[in-house]
Every structure is written in structure tokens, then in C-alpha cells.
XYZ file of C-alpha atoms in Angstrom:
540
model
C 149.818 157.403 72.586
C 146.746 156.062 70.790
C 143.592 155.934 72.851
C 140.353 154.087 73.006
C 137.210 156.122 73.406
C 136.964 157.286 77.013
C 134.784 155.272 79.324
C 133.890 156.290 82.840
C 131.926 153.164 83.631
C 131.191 151.144 80.528
C 134.609 149.544 80.526
C 134.855 149.481 76.774
C 138.430 148.277 77.055
C 137.368 144.828 78.244
C 137.218 141.925 75.805
C 133.544 141.207 76.241
C 130.571 142.649 78.061
C 126.879 141.901 78.343
C 125.196 142.009 74.975
C 128.377 142.807 73.043
C 130.740 140.581 71.102
C 134.257 139.940 72.320
C 136.916 141.737 70.349
C 140.125 140.324 71.811
C 142.484 142.219 69.492
C 143.100 145.586 67.936
C 140.265 146.568 65.603
C 137.402 148.882 64.829
C 135.008 147.192 67.230
C 137.168 148.430 70.122
C 136.832 152.071 69.084
C 140.548 152.678 68.591
C 141.351 156.007 67.004
C 144.086 154.912 64.583
C 144.701 154.771 60.863
C 145.153 151.414 59.163
C 148.895 151.980 58.837
C 149.232 153.007 62.476
C 147.204 150.005 63.600
C 149.485 147.769 61.552
C 152.559 149.389 63.108
C 151.187 148.885 66.621
C 150.331 145.263 65.879
C 153.872 144.665 64.582
C 155.337 146.374 67.668
C 153.159 144.278 69.945
C 154.201 141.036 68.283
C 157.885 142.044 68.399
C 157.617 142.395 72.194
C 156.260 138.870 72.613
C 159.392 137.074 73.805
C 157.918 134.391 76.093
C 157.381 130.950 74.618
C 156.225 127.636 76.095
C 159.534 126.872 77.846
C 159.867 130.351 79.373
C 156.216 130.399 80.478
C 156.649 126.980 82.110
C 159.694 128.166 84.045
C 157.905 131.380 85.044
C 155.506 129.141 86.957
C 158.082 126.609 88.193
C 160.478 129.280 89.519
C 157.652 131.102 91.285
C 156.008 128.023 92.830
C 159.093 126.187 94.085
C 160.337 128.440 96.853
C 160.866 127.334 100.431
C 157.421 125.888 101.115
C 158.337 122.332 100.181
C 161.460 122.574 102.379
C 159.945 124.433 105.337
C 156.284 123.432 105.740
C 156.088 119.582 105.975
C 156.884 119.617 109.707
C 154.055 122.056 110.468
C 151.658 120.076 108.255
C 152.495 116.874 110.143
C 152.041 118.609 113.503
C 148.645 120.010 112.497
C 147.339 116.792 110.918
C 148.726 114.479 113.610
C 149.675 111.616 111.297
C 151.746 110.778 108.263
C 148.738 109.431 106.373
C 146.544 112.511 106.831
C 149.524 114.734 106.070
C 149.934 113.078 102.660
C 146.195 113.332 102.001
C 146.346 117.073 102.770
C 149.125 117.417 100.206
C 146.882 115.625 97.689
C 143.980 117.964 98.575
C 146.230 120.989 98.109
C 147.389 119.582 94.780
C 143.760 119.229 93.617
C 142.963 122.805 94.699
C 146.042 124.076 92.864
C 145.030 122.077 89.787
C 141.518 123.527 89.866
C 142.969 127.005 90.341
C 145.244 126.460 87.365
C 142.198 125.560 85.236
C 140.300 128.670 86.390
C 143.221 130.987 85.634
C 143.802 129.153 82.347
C 140.249 129.999 81.226
C 140.479 133.633 82.283
C 143.988 133.988 80.833
C 143.001 132.686 77.408
C 139.867 134.870 77.416
C 141.713 138.044 78.483
C 145.330 137.535 77.278
C 146.823 140.674 78.806
C 149.364 141.460 81.496
C 147.839 141.815 84.945
C 146.405 138.468 86.015
C 143.500 138.446 88.460
C 143.233 142.253 88.472
C 141.910 142.073 84.891
C 139.479 139.277 85.709
C 138.051 140.919 88.823
C 137.664 144.282 87.070
C 135.951 142.559 84.151
C 133.272 140.838 86.242
C 132.776 143.121 89.266
C 131.942 146.530 87.803
C 129.700 148.009 90.502
C 130.293 149.979 92.643
C 132.490 151.564 90.005
C 136.228 150.974 90.597
C 135.660 149.369 94.036
C 137.381 146.149 92.994
C 140.373 148.161 91.752
C 140.697 149.827 95.150
C 140.427 146.530 97.059
C 142.979 144.885 94.797
C 145.318 147.831 95.338
C 145.283 147.152 99.080
C 146.000 143.476 98.371
C 149.028 144.322 96.202
C 150.471 147.180 98.245
C 150.040 145.825 101.795
C 151.186 142.187 101.420
C 154.873 141.425 101.965
C 155.146 138.324 99.769
C 158.954 138.176 99.928
C 159.173 138.138 103.732
C 158.486 134.409 104.320
C 161.292 133.114 102.135
C 163.651 135.734 103.587
C 163.047 134.297 107.073
C 163.740 130.746 105.861
C 166.912 131.953 104.133
C 168.180 133.198 107.501
C 167.238 129.978 109.279
C 169.011 127.681 106.814
C 172.133 129.889 106.650
C 172.432 129.809 110.447
C 171.850 126.053 110.479
C 174.597 125.536 107.903
C 176.953 127.683 110.027
C 175.937 125.673 113.127
C 174.833 128.852 114.901
C 171.833 128.802 117.225
C 168.813 130.442 115.624
C 167.473 133.379 117.617
C 164.817 135.971 116.842
C 167.191 138.654 115.664
C 170.035 136.786 113.979
C 167.503 134.928 111.815
C 165.636 138.076 110.871
C 168.831 140.072 110.501
C 170.070 137.665 107.839
C 166.575 137.666 106.314
C 166.728 141.467 106.169
C 170.089 141.263 104.401
C 168.580 138.749 101.956
C 165.606 140.878 100.919
C 167.702 144.069 100.860
C 170.206 142.441 98.512
C 167.354 141.296 96.242
C 165.903 144.826 96.232
C 169.243 146.458 95.385
C 170.116 143.922 92.668
C 166.782 144.249 90.847
C 166.656 148.008 91.448
C 170.127 148.848 90.162
C 171.344 145.965 87.968
C 168.288 144.509 86.263
C 170.052 142.223 83.759
C 172.318 140.708 86.395
C 169.342 140.220 88.692
C 167.496 138.243 86.027
C 170.589 136.139 85.288
C 171.102 135.386 88.984
C 167.403 134.583 89.352
C 167.609 132.037 86.531
C 170.725 130.370 87.984
C 169.153 130.060 91.425
C 165.966 128.739 89.812
C 167.994 125.873 88.384
C 169.557 125.196 91.801
C 166.163 124.712 93.463
C 165.146 122.087 90.883
C 168.451 120.249 91.472
C 167.830 120.288 95.244
C 164.353 118.835 94.746
C 165.799 116.012 92.641
C 168.516 115.324 95.259
C 165.827 115.029 97.945
C 163.812 112.634 95.766
C 166.883 110.448 95.178
C 167.633 110.592 98.911
C 164.138 109.285 99.561
C 164.718 106.327 97.229
C 167.979 105.593 99.064
C 166.158 105.747 102.425
C 163.354 103.494 101.179
C 166.046 100.948 100.315
C 167.148 101.086 103.981
C 170.393 103.015 103.464
C 170.267 105.718 106.128
C 173.088 106.743 108.473
C 171.146 105.857 111.623
C 171.280 102.980 114.140
C 168.809 100.219 113.379
C 166.548 101.124 116.309
C 166.368 104.794 115.156
C 165.464 104.164 111.520
C 162.103 105.686 110.621
C 159.088 103.469 109.998
C 156.562 106.187 109.227
C 154.516 104.154 106.773
C 153.560 101.596 109.455
C 150.320 102.657 111.125
C 150.441 105.774 108.948
C 147.218 107.224 110.365
C 148.176 106.836 114.030
C 147.623 110.142 115.868
C 145.265 111.612 113.255
C 143.352 114.693 114.401
C 139.985 115.782 113.050
C 140.306 119.460 113.938
C 138.898 121.747 111.230
C 141.383 124.408 112.315
C 144.311 121.997 112.086
C 143.327 120.678 108.662
C 142.666 124.097 107.150
C 145.874 125.574 108.586
C 147.796 122.605 107.204
C 146.102 123.258 103.844
C 147.356 126.846 104.004
C 150.880 125.475 104.331
C 150.347 123.357 101.215
C 148.770 126.234 99.290
C 151.726 128.426 100.273
C 153.903 125.808 98.591
C 151.797 126.051 95.388
C 151.470 129.852 95.221
C 152.446 130.949 91.730
C 150.415 128.630 89.480
C 148.941 131.787 87.917
C 152.328 133.469 87.439
C 152.349 133.198 83.633
C 149.042 135.126 83.527
C 150.867 138.291 84.604
C 152.917 138.380 81.393
C 150.481 137.361 78.640
C 151.031 140.597 76.699
C 154.644 139.464 76.375
C 153.786 135.863 75.402
C 153.894 134.489 71.864
C 150.570 132.930 70.853
C 149.335 133.339 74.474
C 146.360 130.971 74.199
C 148.425 128.044 72.908
C 151.384 128.813 75.183
C 149.324 129.052 78.367
C 147.320 125.944 77.417
C 150.580 123.927 77.381
C 152.753 125.663 79.995
C 150.371 125.952 82.960
C 149.183 122.302 83.125
C 152.714 121.038 82.378
C 154.319 123.094 85.154
C 151.742 122.213 87.811
C 151.718 118.521 86.856
C 155.510 118.245 87.159
C 155.575 120.207 90.426
C 152.751 118.097 91.910
C 154.573 114.839 91.160
C 157.851 116.193 92.581
C 156.126 117.466 95.738
C 154.581 114.073 96.458
C 157.943 112.344 95.904
C 159.638 114.848 98.231
C 157.109 114.218 101.019
C 157.555 110.467 100.654
C 161.312 111.056 100.830
C 161.001 113.018 104.085
C 158.911 110.300 105.733
C 161.261 107.576 104.439
C 164.402 109.244 105.820
C 163.289 111.128 108.948
C 161.303 109.808 111.894
C 157.998 111.420 112.807
C 159.439 112.681 116.096
C 162.449 114.251 114.376
C 160.266 115.926 111.740
C 158.186 117.503 114.499
C 161.318 118.625 116.363
C 163.106 119.961 113.280
C 160.216 122.321 112.417
C 161.331 124.144 109.229
C 164.611 122.215 108.943
C 163.189 118.858 107.840
C 165.163 119.005 104.568
C 168.352 119.429 106.597
C 167.424 116.374 108.685
C 166.981 114.306 105.505
C 170.382 115.397 104.205
C 172.032 114.419 107.510
C 170.325 111.036 107.789
C 171.009 110.014 104.172
C 174.193 111.822 103.131
C 175.910 112.708 106.441
C 176.630 115.862 108.437
C 178.916 117.530 105.898
C 176.343 117.117 103.135
C 173.677 118.446 105.501
C 175.509 121.754 105.957
C 176.402 122.068 102.271
C 172.898 121.329 101.036
C 171.413 123.632 103.675
C 173.334 126.439 101.954
C 171.772 125.410 98.639
C 168.276 125.441 100.193
C 169.053 128.967 101.430
C 170.114 129.922 97.888
C 166.834 128.491 96.615
C 165.022 130.748 99.088
C 167.060 133.718 97.860
C 166.127 132.871 94.280
C 162.455 132.910 95.229
C 162.865 136.256 97.014
C 164.420 137.643 93.831
C 161.528 136.290 91.756
C 158.826 137.592 94.110
C 160.191 141.100 94.596
C 160.774 141.326 90.810
C 157.107 140.664 90.025
C 155.533 142.480 92.995
C 157.555 145.617 92.342
C 156.169 145.665 88.824
C 152.592 145.299 90.079
C 153.118 148.398 92.219
C 154.636 150.147 89.194
C 151.637 149.196 87.043
C 149.235 150.670 89.618
C 151.316 153.839 89.410
C 151.210 153.830 85.615
C 147.428 153.525 85.735
C 147.138 156.491 88.087
C 145.573 154.441 90.890
C 148.192 155.288 93.524
C 148.960 158.765 94.885
C 152.239 160.198 93.548
C 151.704 157.984 90.507
C 154.670 159.377 88.579
C 157.020 158.239 91.355
C 155.695 154.639 91.370
C 155.539 154.489 87.555
C 159.105 155.663 87.045
C 161.977 153.521 85.777
C 164.574 156.079 86.845
C 167.471 156.160 87.487
C 168.503 152.562 86.651
C 165.836 151.592 84.090
C 164.078 149.538 86.767
C 160.976 150.167 88.939
C 163.071 151.214 91.936
C 160.175 152.923 93.752
C 157.845 149.932 93.281
C 160.556 147.549 94.461
C 161.222 149.765 97.488
C 157.523 149.766 98.448
C 157.432 145.967 98.468
C 160.761 145.816 100.317
C 159.465 148.160 103.037
C 156.198 146.241 103.613
C 158.038 142.888 103.607
C 160.515 144.154 106.206
C 157.700 145.339 108.491
C 155.871 142.003 108.233
C 159.132 140.113 108.790
C 160.219 142.052 111.891
C 156.861 142.638 113.625
C 155.701 139.170 114.827
C 157.041 137.804 118.126
C 159.706 135.045 118.283
C 158.529 131.634 117.116
C 155.495 132.981 115.282
C 157.153 134.950 112.495
C 157.159 132.356 109.706
C 153.709 130.910 110.393
C 152.181 134.370 110.659
C 153.794 135.488 107.392
C 152.665 132.316 105.616
C 149.051 132.624 106.798
C 148.732 136.374 106.392
C 149.704 135.972 102.728
C 147.734 132.786 102.001
C 144.523 133.986 103.665
C 143.924 137.108 101.493
C 144.811 134.980 98.461
C 141.915 132.657 99.399
C 139.613 135.702 99.558
C 140.761 136.873 96.111
C 140.398 133.369 94.654
C 136.873 133.133 96.074
C 135.883 136.200 94.060
C 137.775 135.027 90.960
C 136.006 131.640 91.030
C 132.662 133.227 91.952
C 133.013 135.625 89.042
C 133.607 132.738 86.647
C 130.555 130.878 87.976
C 128.527 134.046 87.326
C 129.830 134.146 83.746
C 128.873 130.501 83.261
C 125.345 131.094 84.536
C 124.979 134.181 82.316
C 127.087 132.992 79.401
C 124.767 134.314 76.681
C 124.357 137.789 78.200
C 128.121 138.191 78.628
C 128.942 136.408 75.360
C 131.410 134.317 77.347
C 133.001 131.819 74.948
C 136.711 131.551 75.805
C 139.065 129.206 73.925
C 139.423 126.975 76.998
C 136.809 126.092 79.613
C 137.652 124.962 83.149
C 134.125 123.422 83.302
C 131.539 124.307 85.943
C 132.278 121.375 88.342
C 135.977 122.334 88.524
C 135.188 126.011 89.094
C 132.603 125.185 91.775
C 135.149 122.901 93.501
C 137.718 125.727 93.488
C 135.076 128.177 94.770
C 133.932 125.888 97.615
C 137.544 125.062 98.544
C 138.373 128.740 98.946
C 135.161 129.483 100.847
C 136.213 126.715 103.266
C 139.703 128.196 103.521
C 138.199 131.593 104.335
C 135.638 130.353 106.897
C 137.298 127.432 108.716
C 140.132 129.375 110.465
C 137.491 131.146 112.568
C 136.662 127.822 114.264
C 138.625 127.732 117.554
C 141.424 125.128 117.569
C 141.508 122.234 119.989
C 144.280 122.007 122.581
C 147.714 122.041 121.007
C 146.425 122.880 117.511
C 147.054 126.636 117.536
C 149.726 127.254 114.938
C 151.002 130.230 116.965
C 152.888 130.184 120.237
C 151.713 133.577 121.539
C 149.450 135.124 118.876
C 145.665 134.470 118.833
C 144.600 131.793 116.334
C 142.443 134.226 114.324
C 145.060 136.956 113.873
C 145.814 136.229 110.210
C 142.086 136.222 109.364
C 141.596 139.668 110.882
C 144.725 141.036 109.219
C 143.708 139.467 105.888
C 140.269 141.075 105.906
C 141.901 144.279 107.165
C 144.127 144.377 104.087
C 141.119 144.019 101.766
C 139.155 146.567 103.841
C 142.072 149.013 103.666
C 141.820 148.823 99.890
C 138.078 149.491 100.174
C 138.743 152.531 102.374
C 141.273 153.793 99.839
C 138.610 153.403 97.110
C 136.176 155.436 99.215
C 138.665 158.300 99.464
C 140.145 158.032 95.943
C 136.998 157.328 93.895
C 134.146 158.819 95.972
C 135.130 161.506 98.486
C 137.925 163.331 96.637
C 135.979 163.541 93.332
C 133.038 165.118 95.194
C 135.300 167.615 96.947
C 137.263 168.402 93.792
C 134.162 168.423 91.553
C 135.602 166.000 89.038
C 134.756 162.577 87.684
C 137.186 159.681 87.833
C 137.445 158.245 84.306
C 139.197 155.115 83.056
C 140.564 154.926 79.535
C 142.450 152.195 77.766
C 145.532 153.499 75.986
C 147.841 151.782 73.549
C 151.517 152.565 73.857
C 152.975 153.918 70.616
C 156.263 152.079 71.196
C 155.267 148.534 72.127
C 151.551 148.425 71.199
C 150.545 147.201 74.664
C 147.222 148.170 76.198
C 146.795 149.477 79.716
C 144.120 151.246 81.707
C 144.724 154.812 82.821
C 142.639 156.757 85.321
C 142.370 160.515 85.026
C 140.290 163.325 86.515
C 137.702 164.939 84.249
C 136.105 168.157 85.579
C 132.333 167.845 85.838
C 131.836 170.881 83.585
C 133.574 168.913 80.788
C 131.428 165.832 81.244
C 130.210 164.346 78.027
C 126.528 164.638 77.271
């Protein structure tokens, strides 16, 4: 393995730092100890591993974003907003936040075109206390069960298709089978898992298009309902509107849940051909298409399903549309396809999250790092996948009946708002100190867009602490602030881990925690590695 010069705090591996030019590629100004021929070999190896083009990068985002949110959240958004009109405006607001977030991650991704996403960006900007941001991010990655929400919806739609009453345990039991199957497939049969993931990704796009067409049919008045039961949701669209800050922000969380994944291509930029050009095209294209489809889908729901039925159907509003437009048989059949879409998203999420855990193991951040970093015995990150499976199962089974899905959705979306606040705040800092940091990326989100994204996320972090008005609490039995406390607890747990890993243990063991950037001899990829250097070997 070729190595950069060791750096305990200067972070020489980063593409730019105050008072120093950005290097952005292999070369002498990064202090790499290689011969010219070896550097050429590594560059060739790196380029050979770049398999992701514009189309693949676009679908990385599309497959990650379109999960179950657009099928399962519109009912909750309507209940929290109180009216069809405000509900649609909240979807527009969420779309604008997602668009601003896409621009922010586009700038960071083109400036630091490496695997890792926001971990790279946070580590680049927030360097003191040393390694604190790495510890906090570790808690964020390790303790969030991203795959649990879609597993719950998978169980609900399967039971609905089978015409079986949904209870606490049959829903979660099927959800447990869903996430376990995804874990075993990706952990033991990687190629087949990827193939299945791609097939199910295509199914979810087809379902979206069917819903859009169903909306056009309903708008033309062709619904299988008596005349007096046909929906007229666009008359007096703002009737029943609520002005609750808690209701609006919780509804926004539902929308943001539906857009999670707009930064997904940033996690694989080391594997992307011409990453700056590819990301510049793929990210805006994917989010633009998804935004248009989401608005059409919401219009379709309101065209085909009455407001009262949407509120009663909760997470089954897509099933209600299928029944009202295509009939009962189509409702059950298409409910199965929605469940398969949820399974596809579970496959996609556990695939990527397992690799984030593996990467933390490869860097030496986690205890028992060799275990988490291993690809044995099936050439897949089985240990990393298992960690995410275990946390997702706990989060899925712990909440009381009726609150499981909403708790999972909020407990994932809330820490994401905290992370995005720091990502956007870091970019504002770079803008205000552009010369000192030599910050001149190929693409700029522009200061107004970044400030909008920053303020939006500050609002999303602060507003849920405002007590809801009567009937606005998204939970049946849990306190309204529970996801806020758990969200901050997850970040704080990462901070506590940093205190033990980077402060207390080094003092007890009389060593210094050092981060180096290494370049793999096989594929030419860079990664950070932490190791323990005894204090008596400390460089002068």
C-alpha cells in the first residue's frame, strides 16, 4: 500500500486547506511516496475501477429516493396540514429543500470527488476538536436503522393484498422477514442481490407511472364510485388548513423522508467516470424527474380518493387509488407491487449502509475493525450488513402499536436535518473564507441557495420542540418530542464514543491517534486510516 505522509491533525489528505492550493488528484503536492511508474500504475488502476456513468449515477439516486414514502406518507401529510391545498404546498416546500440540498451536495461532491459523501465534507471543514466530527458521524451511521421504515410498509401492503387485518406483530413479523431476506441476499449472494435490486427498482418506476395515469383517468371522471362519493378535493382546497408549526414541520419530515437519497451518488464518486461532469448531469436530472413525478402522484391521489378516505387509509392511500380507479382485483395486485418496491428500497438501503459500516471498520474507527472491514466468507461485507440489520430490527420492533412507522420516519429524518445543518453551515463558512481555504470548486451552489438550505434545516431541527395543538401529535402514545431526543442522543452517543476512542484511551495507553491517507495498490483508491502511534515515537 502506498501512503501519504502521516498527519495527526493537519489533514494533508484533504483536497484543500487554509493557505494551501487544492490538489484534487494524485501528485507531488499531496506528498505521495511513489515513483512515476507506480503513480502511473495507480492512476490507471483507479480509472479502470470507474464503472459508473451518467445513467448509472442517475439511477443510483432514483432507486434510493423512490422507496415507500410517496406511497405511505401523503395521508399523514394531509392529516398534519389539514387541507389539500396546504398539503400540496408542503410537497413543493420539500421539493425546494431537496433541490437546494442537491445543489449543496453537488458543490461538495465536485470539490471532493471521493467515496464517502457527507463524512468527507464534515471532516474537511470541522477539524477541531480533532476527530470529533468523525466520532459523531460514526454514531449517526451505526445507530440509525434506515431500512426499518420500508420493511414495516412492506408488511402492511402484503397483509392488505392478502386481505388480512394488520396487527402489531403480523405487520412487523413480515417486515422482519423482509429485512432478513435482504440481509441474507446481499450478505451471501452479492451479484444476485444487485440484479434483484435493479429489477425491483424498475418496478417502482412503473408503479409511479401507473398511479400518474390513474390520476389522469380520475380527473376525467372515470372512477369506480357512486356519483355522490366521487372526490372533489380541489374545491375549497384550503378548507381545514391548520397553522401549527409542529404539524407543518412534521409534515415536512414526511416529505423529506420521501426525498432521502438525493446525495446517494456522492457515496460512489471514486467509482464514477469523470465524476464532476457525471454528477453535474445526474443529480439535477434525477431530482427534477422525481419532483415532477411526485407532484403528479399527489394530484392523482387527490383526484381519485376523497379527503376522508385518505385520512382513514393512513399508509394505504395508493391501495385506495388502485381500488377506486382500477377495481378491487387491481388493488390487491398492485399492492403486491408496492410491497415489492418497498423490498427493493430495503435492498438498496442495507446494501449502502452495510458498506458505510465496513468503511468505518477499514479506517480503524470502530472497535474490532478487522471484523467490520472483512469481506469474508462470501466476498460481501457480511458483518457490516449484520450490524445494520440488527439496529433496524430493534428500531422496527421497539415502538408501540400505531406509532412504529411515524417514529421510524422521524427518528431517521431528524438526525439527517442535524447533519445537513452542519453540512450547509460548513459550506457557508467556506464561502465567507473562500480565499483562506482556497475554495474554488467546479460548481457553486451559490450563497443564497446554501443559506436557504441551512435555514430550512435549522427550522426542521428547532420546530418539533414546539408543543403541538390538539390532535396534531403524530404519535398515538409516544410524546411528541421523542424523535428529537433520540436524534440528539444518537449524535451525542457518537460524541461519547469520540471521547473514549480519541481522548481517554490514548491517554491511558500513552499513544497518539493518527490519521493517514493510504492508496490501495490494487485499485488506486484513497482512504483514511487511523492507527495508534506510541508517544515515544512521536515525530519532532
